PDB file of C-alpha atoms in Angstrom:
ATOM      1  CA  MET A   1      11.971  15.804  -0.743  1.00 72.00           C
ATOM      2  CA  ASN A   2      15.165  14.382  -2.075  1.00 77.00           C
ATOM      3  CA  ARG A   3      16.587  15.140  -5.493  1.00 85.00           C
ATOM      4  CA  TYR A   4      18.193  12.488  -7.687  1.00 86.00           C
ATOM      5  CA  LEU A   5      20.033  12.503 -10.975  1.00 89.00           C
ATOM      6  CA  VAL A   6      18.133  10.052 -13.151  1.00 88.00           C
ATOM      7  CA  GLN A   7      18.572   8.573 -16.589  1.00 91.00           C
ATOM      8  CA  LEU A   8      15.815   6.114 -17.415  1.00 92.00           C
ATOM      9  CA  ASP A   9      16.560   2.962 -19.355  1.00 93.00           C
ATOM     10  CA  PHE A  10      14.846   2.424 -22.712  1.00 95.00           C
ATOM     11  CA  ILE A  11      11.819   0.465 -21.434  1.00 95.00           C
ATOM     12  CA  SER A  12      11.185   2.838 -18.517  1.00 94.00           C
ATOM     13  CA  PHE A  13      11.409   5.829 -20.845  1.00 95.00           C
ATOM     14  CA  ILE A  14       8.889   4.244 -23.234  1.00 96.00           C
ATOM     15  CA  LYS A  15       6.499   3.474 -20.350  1.00 95.00           C
ATOM     16  CA  PHE A  16       6.763   7.003 -18.925  1.00 95.00           C
ATOM     17  CA  ASN A  17       6.378   8.591 -22.362  1.00 95.00           C
ATOM     18  CA  SER A  18       3.366   6.428 -23.208  1.00 95.00           C
ATOM     19  CA  LEU A  19       1.686   7.274 -19.912  1.00 95.00           C
ATOM     20  CA  SER A  20       2.324  10.989 -20.473  1.00 94.00           C
ATOM     21  CA  PHE A  21       0.903  10.893 -24.003  1.00 94.00           C
ATOM     22  CA  CYS A  22      -2.102   8.849 -22.846  1.00 93.00           C
ATOM     23  CA  CYS A  23      -2.948  11.396 -20.144  1.00 93.00           C
ATOM     24  CA  ALA A  24      -2.448  14.385 -22.447  1.00 93.00           C
ATOM     25  CA  ASN A  25      -4.431  12.843 -25.278  1.00 90.00           C
ATOM     26  CA  THR A  26      -7.281  11.924 -22.923  1.00 90.00           C
ATOM     27  CA  LEU A  27      -7.299  15.414 -21.437  1.00 92.00           C
ATOM     28  CA  PHE A  28      -7.564  17.109 -24.834  1.00 89.00           C
ATOM     29  CA  SER A  29      -9.870  14.543 -26.469  1.00 88.00           C
ATOM     30  CA  PRO A  30     -13.082  16.532 -25.764  1.00 87.00           C
ATOM     31  CA  PHE A  31     -11.701  19.407 -27.855  1.00 85.00           C
ATOM     32  CA  ASN A  32     -10.758  16.998 -30.624  1.00 81.00           C
ATOM     33  CA  ALA A  33     -14.205  15.385 -30.422  1.00 85.00           C
ATOM     34  CA  LEU A  34     -15.876  18.801 -30.692  1.00 83.00           C
ATOM     35  CA  PHE A  35     -13.966  19.681 -33.852  1.00 80.00           C
ATOM     36  CA  THR A  36     -14.596  16.195 -35.254  1.00 81.00           C
ATOM     37  CA  PHE A  37     -18.308  16.527 -34.473  1.00 83.00           C
ATOM     38  CA  GLU A  38     -18.513  19.834 -36.358  1.00 79.00           C
ATOM     39  CA  SER A  39     -16.928  18.371 -39.474  1.00 81.00           C
ATOM     40  CA  SER A  40     -17.855  14.671 -39.464  1.00 80.00           C
ATOM     41  CA  GLY A  41     -20.796  14.048 -37.135  1.00 82.00           C
ATOM     42  CA  ILE A  42     -21.491  12.446 -33.791  1.00 87.00           C
ATOM     43  CA  GLY A  43     -20.320   8.936 -34.706  1.00 85.00           C
ATOM     44  CA  ARG A  44     -16.776   9.942 -35.527  1.00 83.00           C
ATOM     45  CA  ALA A  45     -16.661  12.352 -32.595  1.00 84.00           C
ATOM     46  CA  LEU A  46     -17.544   9.562 -30.152  1.00 88.00           C
ATOM     47  CA  LEU A  47     -15.005   7.292 -31.816  1.00 86.00           C
ATOM     48  CA  ALA A  48     -12.320   9.975 -31.429  1.00 84.00           C
ATOM     49  CA  LEU A  49     -13.279  10.399 -27.775  1.00 87.00           C
ATOM     50  CA  PHE A  50     -13.199   6.646 -27.097  1.00 89.00           C
ATOM     51  CA  LEU A  51      -9.928   5.957 -28.919  1.00 88.00           C
ATOM     52  CA  ALA A  52      -7.997   8.921 -27.457  1.00 89.00           C
ATOM     53  CA  PRO A  53      -6.312   7.038 -24.562  1.00 90.00           C
ATOM     54  CA  PHE A  54      -5.250   4.169 -26.817  1.00 93.00           C
ATOM     55  CA  ALA A  55      -3.955   6.527 -29.494  1.00 91.00           C
ATOM     56  CA  GLY A  56      -1.991   8.357 -26.783  1.00 92.00           C
ATOM     57  CA  LEU A  57      -0.361   5.117 -25.645  1.00 94.00           C
ATOM     58  CA  LEU A  58       0.594   4.235 -29.209  1.00 95.00           C
ATOM     59  CA  LEU A  59       1.877   7.712 -30.064  1.00 94.00           C
ATOM     60  CA  GLY A  60       3.825   7.836 -26.794  1.00 95.00           C
ATOM     61  CA  ALA A  61       5.534   4.561 -27.607  1.00 96.00           C
ATOM     62  CA  VAL A  62       6.385   5.609 -31.176  1.00 96.00           C
ATOM     63  CA  PHE A  63       7.695   9.038 -30.208  1.00 96.00           C
ATOM     64  CA  GLY A  64       9.484   7.524 -27.219  1.00 95.00           C
ATOM     65  CA  VAL A  65      11.430   5.186 -29.481  1.00 96.00           C
ATOM     66  CA  LEU A  66      12.342   8.096 -31.753  1.00 96.00           C
ATOM     67  CA  ALA A  67      13.221  10.487 -28.906  1.00 96.00           C
ATOM     68  CA  TYR A  68      15.224   8.114 -26.673  1.00 96.00           C
ATOM     69  CA  PRO A  69      18.643   8.874 -28.221  1.00 96.00           C
ATOM     70  CA  LEU A  70      18.055  12.616 -27.786  1.00 95.00           C
ATOM     71  CA  TYR A  71      16.842  12.047 -24.200  1.00 94.00           C
ATOM     72  CA  ARG A  72      20.023  10.090 -23.348  1.00 95.00           C
ATOM     73  CA  PHE A  73      22.220  12.732 -24.965  1.00 95.00           C
ATOM     74  CA  LEU A  74      20.549  15.624 -23.119  1.00 94.00           C
ATOM     75  CA  THR A  75      20.346  13.982 -19.683  1.00 92.00           C
ATOM     76  CA  SER A  76      23.964  12.859 -19.819  1.00 92.00           C
ATOM     77  CA  ARG A  77      25.080  16.475 -20.393  1.00 93.00           C
ATOM     78  CA  SER A  78      22.648  18.475 -18.263  1.00 91.00           C
ATOM     79  CA  GLU A  79      22.203  18.072 -14.528  1.00 90.00           C
ATOM     80  CA  PHE A  80      19.116  20.302 -14.709  1.00 91.00           C
ATOM     81  CA  LEU A  81      17.352  17.964 -17.145  1.00 88.00           C
ATOM     82  CA  ALA A  82      18.439  14.809 -15.308  1.00 90.00           C
ATOM     83  CA  ALA A  83      17.456  15.966 -11.804  1.00 91.00           C
ATOM     84  CA  LEU A  84      14.155  14.639 -10.467  1.00 87.00           C
ATOM     85  CA  SER A  85      12.530  14.986  -7.086  1.00 89.00           C
ATOM     86  CA  GLY A  86       9.665  13.088  -5.540  1.00 85.00           C
ATOM     87  CA  ARG A  87       8.938   9.902  -3.666  1.00 84.00           C
ATOM     88  CA  PHE A  88      10.948   6.925  -4.795  1.00 81.00           C
ATOM     89  CA  GLN A  89      10.722   3.391  -3.471  1.00 82.00           C
ATOM     90  CA  GLU A  90      13.171   0.683  -4.407  1.00 80.00           C
ATOM     91  CA  ILE A  91      11.588  -2.606  -5.446  1.00 83.00           C
ATOM     92  CA  SER A  92      13.694  -5.671  -4.762  1.00 79.00           C
ATOM     93  CA  ASP A  93      13.693  -8.590  -7.180  1.00 75.00           C
ATOM     94  CA  GLU A  94      12.599 -11.077  -4.486  1.00 67.00           C
ATOM     95  CA  THR A  95       9.365  -9.369  -3.402  1.00 58.00           C
ATOM     96  CA  PRO A  96       6.215  -9.020  -5.482  1.00 57.00           C
ATOM     97  CA  GLU A  97       5.567  -5.681  -7.102  1.00 57.00           C
ATOM     98  CA  GLU A  98       4.051  -3.164  -4.665  1.00 58.00           C
ATOM     99  CA  SER A  99       2.593   0.239  -5.290  1.00 58.00           C
ATOM    100  CA  LEU A 100       4.023   3.484  -3.949  1.00 59.00           C
ATOM    101  CA  PRO A 101       2.679   4.415  -0.529  1.00 60.00           C
ATOM    102  CA  ASN A 102       0.059   7.164  -0.338  1.00 61.00           C
ATOM    103  CA  LYS A 103       1.544   9.889   1.827  1.00 54.00           C
TER     104      LYS A 103
END
């Protein structure tokens, strides 16, 4: 795999942050629902479980906006923090959006 130094632009950082928060919030939502069930009942627990992905997207966007200046500062000064590895595919402006190949 190749390694690249990367500094995401504002919109890409917000999208990545929102996706990360959505996944984390969804993963931990059963624990939150259990604690909510113990204190507030089944209705609120199910609501917490259902709304977890959407709350994660919203929290990711909010914290992404707040954290972007720090992210830019840190990645511009640290090669370790800016280095990413993985599969990358360039998308040209002329072709329709395609997904990454499954390899």
